[in-house]
Amino acid sequence: MEKYRFLLSGSGGQGVITMAIILAEAAAIYEDRVAVQSQSYGPEARGGATRSDVILSDSEIYFPKVNQPNVLVALTNEAANKYLGLILPGGLCLFDSELVQPSAKVDFIHYGIPMFRAVKEKFGRTQAYNVCVLGALATITGAVRLESLEKVLNSRFASAHHAANKQALELGAELARPLLA
Amino acid sequence: MSVNNYIRERFFPHLWCPGCGHGTILNALLRTVESLGIDKSNMCMVSGIGCSARISGYVDFHSMHSMHGRALACATGIKMIKPELNVVVPMGDGDAMAIGGNHFIHACRRNIDMVAIIMNNRIYGMTGGQYSPLSGSGILATTAPYRSIDREFDATQLAMGAGATFVARTTAFHVKEIGSLLKKAFEHKGFSVVEVLTQCPTYFGRKNKFGGPVQMLEWYRDNTAPLGSKKLEENSDLIPRGVFRQVDAPEYCAEYAKIVEKAHKE
Amino acid sequence: MSHKTTPDICFVQGNEACVRGALYAGLRFFAGYPITPSTEIAEHLAEQLPRAGGRFIQMEDEIASMCAVCGASLAGAKAMTATSGPGFSLKQEAIGYAVMTEIPCVVVNVQRAGPSTGLATKVAQGDVNQARWGTHGDHSIVVLTASSVQDVFNVTIEAFNIAETYRTPVILLFDEVVGHMREKLVIPPEGEIPVVQRLRTEVKPGVNYHPYLPREDGRLPMSDFGGAHRYNVTGLYHDIWGFPTENPEQVDKLIHHLVDKLENRAEKLALWKEYYVEDAEHLLISYGSSARSARHLVETRRAKGDRIGLLELQTLWPFPAQLVREKTAKAKNIFMVEMNMGQVLAQVKQVVQRPDRVFLVNSMDGQMVTPADIGKIMRVVEGRGF
């Protein structure tokens, strides 16, 4: 497996950090890979731009932070503006096409998906937004299997949410698949 | 059984000055524990720093001579682990009302079952006679050469305001009353505060021309009156003595036992 | 803990690994006060301690928390508190009390940037000397660190074992990065990692028990408050009964006992990890999260054939002088990687043969020192420019 250096970013309340934890835990616990997750703490964790780093690897991870992501997730314009410049040239960026208009100057592979709108249309609410992003992210990168993410979600949330989480994961995957063709 | 069974004789003579009221409190405490028939091994005393704090060395209990003001916090740790112990915490002015003031109000608030004795001599004796939060204004002390301008705490009012469920006051003159109030305090399930006005002839008395120990004790006799007494009703300048409050409220360790039960179920 | 035979595998923060390690070691009492970045330790223990039959209390302040730990330990419970930054300053008084009265306990300090309120949510390693000398008066103390979630778990158990064996406070000096980062944690079945139980006296009730009379092996068997033996504990210099004394001979004996019981065992208490030290021309020394950056650089440059190695210290105090002297003997250049102004650097310089060949690589801006930071300083030292 190639080494994944994810930088997940958005605004407080979008579930960015939870998303990062689920992604890393899925790889570490259900796919027996090495994973490190870290996050920025402080006022920004209570509204404003929020960021969490996840590194996935087959071998030991030393430096735990992501300085140059090969995968960036940006869920707000503010986050995109702040972190797009860090991306490894030729790296991949998943962004919410409804919320983010990324700079055309940066060399990266675009994956713009209107995930927020899709979640709102399907569920009438946006709680499962980050799960939908995870579904899209896993599909685009192949970094973790959807089943692994589902296992983590089932272990972390009450059974009442299991069905909706699965639907949200699949929604993200469905939205992402056409872009890979 | 004699009260001598409750002391560590090898630790005597004690270090208190002649005429100090602290020994009277020790005496009343030992007689109370004896009268209640509490086994010495079920008694735990935690003290802070100061003249009052040395009392913990003299009793044949489990004894922790801790840090200035920190006795209640240390005692809280002991009580949480051994709720069955009878914990008594004697404190001086500084221990209870100054450096340990925060621990005091929070122990009152938690209503953890222990007996706090405030040995109020209106002075810092161990360090040689500086004014305390219980001195009040107009008092001479080594750090108040022009007389103190600090107002004093009313320890009983503070205790009640902070939520203590048993609050009482007496003086070193009223020896039997110390015993009867301590007895009630030990029998009360919750945080009990007993303030005892106790004379420091060496530093407070001498400096403020209060006379010797006898005169100071007479002052307590003449300037205090029992709660509900005609004497007190007729003269509001007198310092009230007796039980100010005794109410039942959930005790902290008992409540925590319920948490343990709850945690096991979930 | 149940009698499982398979390990428990989870994905947790360093702070939770500390909690799991403490519970594995038999923690039964925790008192604390919320402070970033250590708060998760209190939060997890509030939930998990009562389940383990223990007691959790959120005290009115940092001081009270440390005092309650002292009391609870005397009452027979393995006890711990956790804090950061200013909270560690406030605990120093009662840490000194625990040193003097030989109360076994564990104090976690998840370091953040100081002085004062500093950077409450950012990483630093500036409390190394405070952990050693924060409380007044001459004394010795044990300070351990960790660089990964698994290591946090392991050294936490070790901290309790040392605390119980030597009747001393042990400081766990973590940092914000290690405390907050999540990694896989493998918790072995009960019994797999040795746990030192409290040594209690065998002196029968009614027979004189001397709480401060060391056995031949130097250990002091304890008796729980509330147990058969009633004795005195004081922060004053005391005799074998625990009674205050000013006798110069007894005072002298006690201070030497308190210092020697740890300093004489510095090598035994030394925990460390090493990578490619044997033939390293360039030796990096580090600890905590900075050791991860050092390791990153070492692995990268080893792959290119450079003779570079890393000594990761897990015991900072008592300073493992002998170990550092031996491991650095062959190195041409030594790079001390830490996030402070050179607190361990000063110790290293004292024990190596060539102090002029010891260089500091640090970061003091609230950000983790990076492999690139280390690489830059090395280039300068090697005469290859910045």
PDB file of C-alpha atoms in Angstrom, chain C residues 70-321:
ATOM      1  CA  CYS C  70      -1.839  11.711  49.123  1.00  0.00           C
ATOM      2  CA  GLY C  71      -4.701  10.929  51.478  1.00  0.00           C
ATOM      3  CA  ALA C  72      -6.162   8.188  49.316  1.00  0.00           C
ATOM      4  CA  SER C  73      -2.806   6.504  48.891  1.00  0.00           C
ATOM      5  CA  LEU C  74      -2.288   6.456  52.662  1.00  0.00           C
ATOM      6  CA  ALA C  75      -5.713   4.857  52.947  1.00  0.00           C
ATOM      7  CA  GLY C  76      -4.446   2.039  50.743  1.00  0.00           C
ATOM      8  CA  ALA C  77      -5.422   2.918  47.188  1.00  0.00           C
ATOM      9  CA  LYS C  78      -3.135   3.205  44.205  1.00  0.00           C
ATOM     10  CA  ALA C  79      -3.677   6.848  43.376  1.00  0.00           C
ATOM     11  CA  MET C  80      -3.051   9.281  40.544  1.00  0.00           C
ATOM     12  CA  THR C  81      -3.740  12.816  39.384  1.00  0.00           C
ATOM     13  CA  ALA C  82      -3.259  14.440  35.997  1.00  0.00           C
ATOM     14  CA  THR C  83      -2.594  18.002  34.967  1.00  0.00           C
ATOM     15  CA  SER C  84      -0.831  20.373  32.596  1.00  0.00           C
ATOM     16  CA  GLY C  85       1.033  23.653  32.645  1.00  0.00           C
ATOM     17  CA  PRO C  86      -0.089  25.908  35.515  1.00  0.00           C
ATOM     18  CA  GLY C  87      -1.704  22.964  37.252  1.00  0.00           C
ATOM     19  CA  PHE C  88       1.647  21.246  37.586  1.00  0.00           C
ATOM     20  CA  SER C  89       3.020  24.358  39.288  1.00  0.00           C
ATOM     21  CA  LEU C  90       0.187  24.283  41.794  1.00  0.00           C
ATOM     22  CA  LYS C  91       0.740  20.628  42.633  1.00  0.00           C
ATOM     23  CA  GLN C  92       4.362  21.071  43.610  1.00  0.00           C
ATOM     24  CA  GLU C  93       3.673  21.629  47.318  1.00  0.00           C
ATOM     25  CA  ALA C  94       1.897  18.318  47.754  1.00  0.00           C
ATOM     26  CA  ILE C  95       4.355  16.507  45.483  1.00  0.00           C
ATOM     27  CA  GLY C  96       7.000  17.538  48.001  1.00  0.00           C
ATOM     28  CA  TYR C  97       4.803  16.220  50.789  1.00  0.00           C
ATOM     29  CA  ALA C  98       4.542  12.868  48.989  1.00  0.00           C
ATOM     30  CA  VAL C  99       8.325  12.817  48.577  1.00  0.00           C
ATOM     31  CA  MET C 100       8.917  13.529  52.259  1.00  0.00           C
ATOM     32  CA  THR C 101       6.266  11.163  53.573  1.00  0.00           C
ATOM     33  CA  GLU C 102       7.071   8.492  50.946  1.00  0.00           C
ATOM     34  CA  ILE C 103       3.557   8.233  49.610  1.00  0.00           C
ATOM     35  CA  PRO C 104       3.377   6.168  46.424  1.00  0.00           C
ATOM     36  CA  CYS C 105       1.474   8.063  43.741  1.00  0.00           C
ATOM     37  CA  VAL C 106       1.566   8.972  40.074  1.00  0.00           C
ATOM     38  CA  VAL C 107       1.330  12.519  38.711  1.00  0.00           C
ATOM     39  CA  VAL C 108       0.690  12.938  35.004  1.00  0.00           C
ATOM     40  CA  ASN C 109       1.747  16.176  33.364  1.00  0.00           C
ATOM     41  CA  VAL C 110       0.676  16.441  29.737  1.00  0.00           C
ATOM     42  CA  GLN C 111       2.976  19.307  28.847  1.00  0.00           C
ATOM     43  CA  ARG C 112       1.857  22.415  27.019  1.00  0.00           C
ATOM     44  CA  ALA C 113       3.781  25.548  26.169  1.00  0.00           C
ATOM     45  CA  GLY C 114       4.582  27.865  29.092  1.00  0.00           C
ATOM     46  CA  PRO C 115       5.471  29.887  31.053  1.00  0.00           C
ATOM     47  CA  SER C 116       2.185  30.905  32.659  1.00  0.00           C
ATOM     48  CA  THR C 117      -0.922  30.155  30.612  1.00  0.00           C
ATOM     49  CA  GLY C 118       1.380  30.036  27.583  1.00  0.00           C
ATOM     50  CA  LEU C 119      -0.163  28.127  24.701  1.00  0.00           C
ATOM     51  CA  ALA C 120      -2.831  26.032  26.343  1.00  0.00           C
ATOM     52  CA  THR C 121      -3.427  23.716  23.412  1.00  0.00           C
ATOM     53  CA  LYS C 122       0.041  23.541  21.894  1.00  0.00           C
ATOM     54  CA  VAL C 123       2.915  21.198  22.439  1.00  0.00           C
ATOM     55  CA  ALA C 124       6.085  21.830  24.419  1.00  0.00           C
ATOM     56  CA  GLN C 125       8.491  19.961  26.656  1.00  0.00           C
ATOM     57  CA  GLY C 126       9.411  22.803  28.960  1.00  0.00           C
ATOM     58  CA  ASP C 127       8.629  21.132  32.296  1.00  0.00           C
ATOM     59  CA  VAL C 128      11.582  18.747  32.431  1.00  0.00           C
ATOM     60  CA  ASN C 129      13.421  20.705  35.085  1.00  0.00           C
ATOM     61  CA  GLN C 130      10.247  21.596  36.931  1.00  0.00           C
ATOM     62  CA  ALA C 131       9.424  17.899  37.169  1.00  0.00           C
ATOM     63  CA  ARG C 132      12.843  17.395  38.720  1.00  0.00           C
ATOM     64  CA  TRP C 133      13.056  20.459  40.932  1.00  0.00           C
ATOM     65  CA  GLY C 134       9.555  21.927  41.071  1.00  0.00           C
ATOM     66  CA  THR C 135       9.008  21.273  44.728  1.00  0.00           C
ATOM     67  CA  HIS C 136      11.232  23.047  47.231  1.00  0.00           C
ATOM     68  CA  GLY C 137      14.089  21.417  49.041  1.00  0.00           C
ATOM     69  CA  ASP C 138      16.566  18.771  48.060  1.00  0.00           C
ATOM     70  CA  HIS C 139      15.012  15.537  46.953  1.00  0.00           C
ATOM     71  CA  SER C 140      14.949  12.986  44.210  1.00  0.00           C
ATOM     72  CA  ILE C 141      12.088  11.960  41.975  1.00  0.00           C
ATOM     73  CA  VAL C 142      11.324   9.677  39.057  1.00  0.00           C
ATOM     74  CA  VAL C 143      10.204  11.159  35.732  1.00  0.00           C
ATOM     75  CA  LEU C 144       9.178   9.013  32.767  1.00  0.00           C
ATOM     76  CA  THR C 145       8.190   9.921  29.204  1.00  0.00           C
ATOM     77  CA  ALA C 146       6.692   8.190  26.170  1.00  0.00           C
ATOM     78  CA  SER C 147       6.521   8.808  22.435  1.00  0.00           C
ATOM     79  CA  SER C 148       3.632   6.612  21.331  1.00  0.00           C
ATOM     80  CA  VAL C 149       0.205   5.591  22.549  1.00  0.00           C
ATOM     81  CA  GLN C 150       1.432   2.066  23.273  1.00  0.00           C
ATOM     82  CA  ASP C 151       4.413   3.420  25.195  1.00  0.00           C
ATOM     83  CA  VAL C 152       2.154   5.694  27.219  1.00  0.00           C
ATOM     84  CA  PHE C 153       0.268   2.602  28.340  1.00  0.00           C
ATOM     85  CA  ASN C 154       3.442   0.715  29.172  1.00  0.00           C
ATOM     86  CA  VAL C 155       5.251   3.479  31.043  1.00  0.00           C
ATOM     87  CA  THR C 156       2.121   4.282  33.014  1.00  0.00           C
ATOM     88  CA  ILE C 157       2.176   0.750  34.410  1.00  0.00           C
ATOM     89  CA  GLU C 158       5.896   1.140  35.037  1.00  0.00           C
ATOM     90  CA  ALA C 159       5.227   4.411  36.880  1.00  0.00           C
ATOM     91  CA  PHE C 160       2.897   2.668  39.310  1.00  0.00           C
ATOM     92  CA  ASN C 161       5.357  -0.172  39.765  1.00  0.00           C
ATOM     93  CA  ILE C 162       8.174   2.243  40.593  1.00  0.00           C
ATOM     94  CA  ALA C 163       5.919   4.341  42.849  1.00  0.00           C
ATOM     95  CA  GLU C 164       4.904   1.282  44.854  1.00  0.00           C
ATOM     96  CA  THR C 165       8.360  -0.287  44.956  1.00  0.00           C
ATOM     97  CA  TYR C 166      10.201   2.813  46.132  1.00  0.00           C
ATOM     98  CA  ARG C 167       7.323   4.664  47.834  1.00  0.00           C
ATOM     99  CA  THR C 168       7.753   7.776  45.775  1.00  0.00           C
ATOM    100  CA  PRO C 169       5.751  10.049  43.556  1.00  0.00           C
ATOM    101  CA  VAL C 170       6.461   9.279  39.897  1.00  0.00           C
ATOM    102  CA  ILE C 171       5.901  11.985  37.300  1.00  0.00           C
ATOM    103  CA  LEU C 172       4.651  10.950  33.884  1.00  0.00           C
ATOM    104  CA  LEU C 173       5.867  13.742  31.648  1.00  0.00           C
ATOM    105  CA  PHE C 174       3.876  13.425  28.459  1.00  0.00           C
ATOM    106  CA  ASP C 175       3.246  16.182  25.938  1.00  0.00           C
ATOM    107  CA  GLU C 176       0.271  17.521  24.015  1.00  0.00           C
ATOM    108  CA  VAL C 177       1.089  15.590  20.839  1.00  0.00           C
ATOM    109  CA  VAL C 178       1.432  12.234  22.556  1.00  0.00           C
ATOM    110  CA  GLY C 179      -1.549  12.917  24.818  1.00  0.00           C
ATOM    111  CA  HIS C 180      -3.901  13.809  21.999  1.00  0.00           C
ATOM    112  CA  MET C 181      -2.799  11.671  19.086  1.00  0.00           C
ATOM    113  CA  ARG C 182      -4.620   8.434  18.393  1.00  0.00           C
ATOM    114  CA  GLU C 183      -2.943   5.135  17.584  1.00  0.00           C
ATOM    115  CA  LYS C 184      -3.632   1.483  18.002  1.00  0.00           C
ATOM    116  CA  LEU C 185      -3.248   0.247  21.550  1.00  0.00           C
ATOM    117  CA  VAL C 186      -2.848  -3.415  22.444  1.00  0.00           C
ATOM    118  CA  ILE C 187      -3.768  -4.142  26.036  1.00  0.00           C
ATOM    119  CA  PRO C 188      -2.375  -7.522  27.013  1.00  0.00           C
ATOM    120  CA  PRO C 189      -4.395  -9.888  29.202  1.00  0.00           C
ATOM    121  CA  GLU C 190      -4.167  -9.340  32.930  1.00  0.00           C
ATOM    122  CA  GLY C 191      -0.965 -10.769  34.336  1.00  0.00           C
ATOM    123  CA  GLU C 192       1.075 -10.486  31.173  1.00  0.00           C
ATOM    124  CA  ILE C 193       2.718  -7.243  32.268  1.00  0.00           C
ATOM    125  CA  PRO C 194       3.942  -7.532  35.864  1.00  0.00           C
ATOM    126  CA  VAL C 195       2.157  -5.274  38.307  1.00  0.00           C
ATOM    127  CA  VAL C 196       3.793  -4.449  41.632  1.00  0.00           C
ATOM    128  CA  GLN C 197       1.303  -4.708  44.464  1.00  0.00           C
ATOM    129  CA  ARG C 198       1.599  -2.469  47.470  1.00  0.00           C
ATOM    130  CA  LEU C 199       3.932  -3.932  50.051  1.00  0.00           C
ATOM    131  CA  ARG C 200       2.080  -4.066  53.344  1.00  0.00           C
ATOM    132  CA  THR C 201       3.591  -4.765  56.714  1.00  0.00           C
ATOM    133  CA  GLU C 202       3.454  -8.212  58.229  1.00  0.00           C
ATOM    134  CA  VAL C 203       3.767  -6.793  61.737  1.00  0.00           C
ATOM    135  CA  LYS C 204       0.843  -8.144  63.720  1.00  0.00           C
ATOM    136  CA  PRO C 205      -1.756  -5.917  65.376  1.00  0.00           C
ATOM    137  CA  GLY C 206      -0.592  -4.874  68.822  1.00  0.00           C
ATOM    138  CA  VAL C 207       3.080  -5.235  67.895  1.00  0.00           C
ATOM    139  CA  ASN C 208       5.040  -2.043  67.261  1.00  0.00           C
ATOM    140  CA  TYR C 209       5.061  -1.064  63.604  1.00  0.00           C
ATOM    141  CA  HIS C 210       7.676   1.443  62.464  1.00  0.00           C
ATOM    142  CA  PRO C 211       6.327   3.084  59.327  1.00  0.00           C
ATOM    143  CA  TYR C 212       9.662   4.673  58.427  1.00  0.00           C
ATOM    144  CA  LEU C 213      12.073   1.885  59.226  1.00  0.00           C
ATOM    145  CA  PRO C 214      13.345   0.485  55.927  1.00  0.00           C
ATOM    146  CA  ARG C 215      13.728  -3.287  55.592  1.00  0.00           C
ATOM    147  CA  GLU C 216      17.080  -4.762  54.669  1.00  0.00           C
ATOM    148  CA  ASP C 217      16.250  -4.401  50.972  1.00  0.00           C
ATOM    149  CA  GLY C 218      15.476  -0.728  51.546  1.00  0.00           C
ATOM    150  CA  ARG C 219      11.731  -1.056  51.081  1.00  0.00           C
ATOM    151  CA  LEU C 220       9.231   0.362  53.563  1.00  0.00           C
ATOM    152  CA  PRO C 221       6.192  -1.862  54.085  1.00  0.00           C
ATOM    153  CA  MET C 222       3.040   0.191  54.492  1.00  0.00           C
ATOM    154  CA  SER C 223      -0.020  -0.054  56.680  1.00  0.00           C
ATOM    155  CA  ASP C 224      -3.271   1.415  55.405  1.00  0.00           C
ATOM    156  CA  PHE C 225      -4.931   4.193  57.334  1.00  0.00           C
ATOM    157  CA  GLY C 226      -7.875   2.484  58.957  1.00  0.00           C
ATOM    158  CA  GLY C 227      -5.882  -0.708  59.418  1.00  0.00           C
ATOM    159  CA  ALA C 228      -4.437  -2.304  62.534  1.00  0.00           C
ATOM    160  CA  HIS C 229      -1.518   0.070  62.949  1.00  0.00           C
ATOM    161  CA  ARG C 230      -2.041   3.675  63.928  1.00  0.00           C
ATOM    162  CA  TYR C 231       0.910   5.854  63.089  1.00  0.00           C
ATOM    163  CA  ASN C 232       1.784   9.444  62.306  1.00  0.00           C
ATOM    164  CA  VAL C 233       2.626  10.893  58.927  1.00  0.00           C
ATOM    165  CA  THR C 234       4.189  14.328  58.718  1.00  0.00           C
ATOM    166  CA  GLY C 235       5.903  16.542  56.186  1.00  0.00           C
ATOM    167  CA  LEU C 236       8.369  17.492  58.896  1.00  0.00           C
ATOM    168  CA  TYR C 237      11.595  15.563  59.222  1.00  0.00           C
ATOM    169  CA  HIS C 238      10.611  12.502  61.185  1.00  0.00           C
ATOM    170  CA  ASP C 239      11.939   9.430  62.928  1.00  0.00           C
ATOM    171  CA  ILE C 240      11.141   5.774  62.242  1.00  0.00           C
ATOM    172  CA  TRP C 241       7.802   6.231  64.035  1.00  0.00           C
ATOM    173  CA  GLY C 242       6.795   9.110  61.799  1.00  0.00           C
ATOM    174  CA  PHE C 243       7.157  11.611  64.627  1.00  0.00           C
ATOM    175  CA  PRO C 244       8.696  15.012  63.976  1.00  0.00           C
ATOM    176  CA  THR C 245      12.359  15.305  64.836  1.00  0.00           C
ATOM    177  CA  GLU C 246      15.025  17.982  64.604  1.00  0.00           C
ATOM    178  CA  ASN C 247      17.768  15.619  65.671  1.00  0.00           C
ATOM    179  CA  PRO C 248      20.588  16.376  63.183  1.00  0.00           C
ATOM    180  CA  GLU C 249      21.546  12.735  62.897  1.00  0.00           C
ATOM    181  CA  GLN C 250      18.001  11.658  62.075  1.00  0.00           C
ATOM    182  CA  VAL C 251      17.470  14.561  59.694  1.00  0.00           C
ATOM    183  CA  ASP C 252      20.664  13.707  57.862  1.00  0.00           C
ATOM    184  CA  LYS C 253      19.728  10.060  57.669  1.00  0.00           C
ATOM    185  CA  LEU C 254      16.280  10.768  56.268  1.00  0.00           C
ATOM    186  CA  ILE C 255      17.354  13.155  53.516  1.00  0.00           C
ATOM    187  CA  HIS C 256      20.025  10.737  52.379  1.00  0.00           C
ATOM    188  CA  HIS C 257      17.547   7.897  52.411  1.00  0.00           C
ATOM    189  CA  LEU C 258      15.079   9.913  50.297  1.00  0.00           C
ATOM    190  CA  VAL C 259      17.721  10.849  47.744  1.00  0.00           C
ATOM    191  CA  ASP C 260      19.723   7.629  47.709  1.00  0.00           C
ATOM    192  CA  LYS C 261      16.794   5.280  47.305  1.00  0.00           C
ATOM    193  CA  LEU C 262      16.372   6.676  43.789  1.00  0.00           C
ATOM    194  CA  GLU C 263      19.737   8.171  42.804  1.00  0.00           C
ATOM    195  CA  ASN C 264      21.596   4.975  43.703  1.00  0.00           C
ATOM    196  CA  ARG C 265      19.275   3.101  41.388  1.00  0.00           C
ATOM    197  CA  ALA C 266      19.498   5.513  38.456  1.00  0.00           C
ATOM    198  CA  GLU C 267      20.682   2.797  36.065  1.00  0.00           C
ATOM    199  CA  LYS C 268      18.047   0.360  37.246  1.00  0.00           C
ATOM    200  CA  LEU C 269      15.345   2.967  36.771  1.00  0.00           C
ATOM    201  CA  ALA C 270      16.615   3.867  33.286  1.00  0.00           C
ATOM    202  CA  LEU C 271      14.170   3.023  30.526  1.00  0.00           C
ATOM    203  CA  TRP C 272      15.156   3.765  26.967  1.00  0.00           C
ATOM    204  CA  LYS C 273      14.893   2.695  23.349  1.00  0.00           C
ATOM    205  CA  GLU C 274      17.689   2.783  20.821  1.00  0.00           C
ATOM    206  CA  TYR C 275      17.925   2.631  17.050  1.00  0.00           C
ATOM    207  CA  TYR C 276      21.207   2.106  15.185  1.00  0.00           C
ATOM    208  CA  VAL C 277      23.244   3.462  18.066  1.00  0.00           C
ATOM    209  CA  GLU C 278      26.078   0.958  17.713  1.00  0.00           C
ATOM    210  CA  ASP C 279      27.805   2.482  14.684  1.00  0.00           C
ATOM    211  CA  ALA C 280      26.224   5.920  14.661  1.00  0.00           C
ATOM    212  CA  GLU C 281      28.495   8.810  13.832  1.00  0.00           C
ATOM    213  CA  HIS C 282      25.601  11.164  14.375  1.00  0.00           C
ATOM    214  CA  LEU C 283      23.615  10.294  17.454  1.00  0.00           C
ATOM    215  CA  LEU C 284      20.272  11.912  18.138  1.00  0.00           C
ATOM    216  CA  ILE C 285      18.943  11.923  21.679  1.00  0.00           C
ATOM    217  CA  SER C 286      15.294  12.670  22.254  1.00  0.00           C
ATOM    218  CA  TYR C 287      12.167  11.764  24.208  1.00  0.00           C
ATOM    219  CA  GLY C 288       8.408  12.164  24.020  1.00  0.00           C
ATOM    220  CA  SER C 289       6.860  13.260  20.741  1.00  0.00           C
ATOM    221  CA  SER C 290      10.107  14.864  19.521  1.00  0.00           C
ATOM    222  CA  ALA C 291      11.642  11.407  19.480  1.00  0.00           C
ATOM    223  CA  ARG C 292       9.222  10.581  16.664  1.00  0.00           C
ATOM    224  CA  SER C 293      10.627  13.364  14.514  1.00  0.00           C
ATOM    225  CA  ALA C 294      14.136  12.220  15.368  1.00  0.00           C
ATOM    226  CA  ARG C 295      13.278   8.647  14.472  1.00  0.00           C
ATOM    227  CA  HIS C 296      11.729   9.795  11.188  1.00  0.00           C
ATOM    228  CA  LEU C 297      14.947  11.504  10.201  1.00  0.00           C
ATOM    229  CA  VAL C 298      17.100   8.608  11.362  1.00  0.00           C
ATOM    230  CA  GLU C 299      15.140   6.060   9.355  1.00  0.00           C
ATOM    231  CA  THR C 300      15.143   8.252   6.243  1.00  0.00           C
ATOM    232  CA  ARG C 301      18.885   8.865   6.378  1.00  0.00           C
ATOM    233  CA  ARG C 302      19.764   5.306   7.346  1.00  0.00           C
ATOM    234  CA  ALA C 303      17.954   4.194   4.202  1.00  0.00           C
ATOM    235  CA  LYS C 304      20.399   6.391   2.309  1.00  0.00           C
ATOM    236  CA  GLY C 305      23.342   4.822   4.090  1.00  0.00           C
ATOM    237  CA  ASP C 306      24.111   7.508   6.665  1.00  0.00           C
ATOM    238  CA  ARG C 307      25.556   6.334   9.976  1.00  0.00           C
ATOM    239  CA  ILE C 308      22.952   7.947  12.163  1.00  0.00           C
ATOM    240  CA  GLY C 309      21.195   6.647  15.255  1.00  0.00           C
ATOM    241  CA  LEU C 310      18.733   7.555  17.974  1.00  0.00           C
ATOM    242  CA  LEU C 311      18.713   7.135  21.713  1.00  0.00           C
ATOM    243  CA  GLU C 312      15.193   7.679  23.034  1.00  0.00           C
ATOM    244  CA  LEU C 313      15.142   8.348  26.751  1.00  0.00           C
ATOM    245  CA  GLN C 314      12.053   7.175  28.589  1.00  0.00           C
ATOM    246  CA  THR C 315      13.481   7.890  32.018  1.00  0.00           C
ATOM    247  CA  LEU C 316      14.535  11.525  32.344  1.00  0.00           C
ATOM    248  CA  TRP C 317      15.063  11.540  36.103  1.00  0.00           C
ATOM    249  CA  PRO C 318      17.086  10.231  37.813  1.00  0.00           C
ATOM    250  CA  PHE C 319      19.118  11.167  34.757  1.00  0.00           C
ATOM    251  CA  PRO C 320      20.592   7.972  33.253  1.00  0.00           C
ATOM    252  CA  ALA C 321      24.112   9.372  33.126  1.00  0.00           C
TER     253      ALA C 321
END
